Short mmCIF file of C-alpha atoms in Angstrom, two decimals:
data_model
loop_
_atom_site.label_atom_id
_atom_site.label_comp_id
_atom_site.label_asym_id
_atom_site.label_seq_id
_atom_site.Cartn_x
_atom_site.Cartn_y
_atom_site.Cartn_z
CA PHE A 1 2.38 -5.42 -12.82
CA PRO A 2 5.54 -7.49 -12.66
CA PRO A 3 5.84 -10.30 -15.19
CA HIS A 4 6.57 -12.75 -12.37
CA PRO A 5 5.65 -13.32 -8.71
CA VAL A 6 7.47 -11.20 -6.13
CA PHE A 7 8.68 -12.92 -2.97
CA GLY A 8 9.84 -11.45 0.33
CA SER A 9 8.50 -8.39 2.10
CA LYS A 10 11.44 -6.19 1.06
CA ASN A 11 10.95 -7.13 -2.59
CA VAL A 12 7.21 -6.51 -2.37
CA VAL A 13 7.83 -2.99 -1.03
CA ILE A 14 10.32 -2.34 -3.84
CA GLU A 15 7.81 -3.56 -6.44
CA TRP A 16 4.99 -1.43 -4.98
CA SER A 17 7.32 1.55 -5.04
CA ARG A 18 8.23 0.85 -8.65
CA GLN A 19 4.57 0.74 -9.63
CA LEU A 20 3.74 3.92 -7.70
CA THR A 21 6.73 5.67 -9.26
CA GLU A 22 5.46 4.62 -12.67
CA LEU A 23 2.13 6.35 -11.91
CA ARG A 24 3.98 9.48 -10.77
CA GLU A 25 6.04 9.52 -13.96
CA CYS A 26 2.91 9.14 -16.12
CA ALA A 27 1.41 12.20 -14.42
CA LYS A 28 4.51 14.21 -15.35
CA LYS A 29 3.69 13.62 -19.04
CA ILE A 30 0.20 15.15 -18.89
CA GLY A 31 0.12 18.59 -20.43
CA LYS A 32 3.14 20.85 -20.65
CA LYS A 33 4.05 20.78 -16.96
CA GLY A 34 2.50 17.54 -15.76
CA VAL A 35 -0.10 17.30 -13.03
CA PRO A 36 0.17 16.94 -9.26
CA THR A 37 -0.21 13.38 -8.05
CA ILE A 38 -1.80 12.08 -4.89
CA ILE A 39 -2.70 8.45 -4.35
CA GLY A 40 -6.22 8.21 -3.00
CA GLU A 41 -7.39 5.75 -0.37
CA ILE A 42 -4.37 3.56 0.19
CA GLY A 43 -4.37 1.19 3.15
CA ILE A 44 -4.79 -2.36 4.37
CA PRO A 45 -7.68 -4.50 5.58
CA TYR A 46 -7.60 -5.30 9.28
CA ASP A 47 -9.09 -8.78 8.94
CA LEU A 48 -5.82 -10.37 7.80
CA ASN A 49 -4.97 -13.95 8.87
CA GLU A 50 -8.63 -14.88 9.19
CA LYS A 51 -9.22 -12.11 11.75
CA GLU A 52 -6.84 -13.63 14.34
CA ALA A 53 -6.01 -10.19 15.78
CA PHE A 54 -9.65 -9.70 16.76
CA THR A 55 -9.36 -12.55 19.24
CA ASN A 56 -5.71 -12.55 20.32
CA GLY A 57 -5.06 -8.79 20.25
CA ASP A 58 -1.82 -9.19 18.28
CA TRP A 59 -1.99 -6.59 15.51
CA SER A 60 1.66 -7.00 14.44
CA VAL A 61 0.71 -8.42 11.01
CA GLN A 62 -1.46 -5.38 10.31
CA VAL A 63 1.25 -3.00 11.56
CA SER A 64 3.80 -4.68 9.30
CA ALA A 65 1.45 -4.50 6.31
CA MET A 66 0.78 -0.79 6.87
CA GLU A 67 4.50 -0.09 7.30
CA SER A 68 5.13 -1.75 3.94
CA VAL A 69 2.50 0.41 2.24
CA MET A 70 3.92 3.59 3.79
CA GLN A 71 7.51 2.64 2.89
CA ALA A 72 6.50 2.16 -0.75
CA LEU A 73 4.85 5.59 -0.77
CA ASP A 74 7.91 7.21 0.81
CA MET A 75 10.27 5.53 -1.63
CA SER A 76 8.11 6.83 -4.49
CA LEU A 77 8.07 10.38 -3.09
CA LEU A 78 4.27 10.41 -3.25
CA SER A 79 1.50 11.57 -0.95
CA ALA A 80 -1.69 9.67 -0.26
CA THR A 81 -4.93 9.73 1.63
CA LEU A 82 -5.17 6.92 4.14
CA TRP A 83 -7.95 4.42 3.76
CA ASN A 84 -9.34 4.07 7.28
CA TYR A 85 -10.66 0.55 7.40
CA THR A 86 -11.51 0.31 11.07
CA PRO A 87 -11.16 -2.98 12.97
CA ASP A 88 -14.85 -3.10 13.83
CA ASN A 89 -15.92 -3.01 10.16
CA THR A 90 -17.34 -6.39 9.11
CA ASN A 91 -17.94 -6.01 5.36
#
């Protein structure tokens, strides 16, 4: 984790990418040839902003959050399985 807070959505994406890249690089050091890397169950919760989207139908915050996650994965050249946290889930 970074030694200091990260501010701004662009900087958060860059930091996530840095951390994911670090995981990828660690996997390269396992054994003689490294091991394949896939990030399992990455995603976002849909109940952001105190569940406002459930009442007003504006899911733009969730879309933006998911775009940030996917950008960090792309920048890290990694694959992942998507955590499907459906909007009707209440736990």
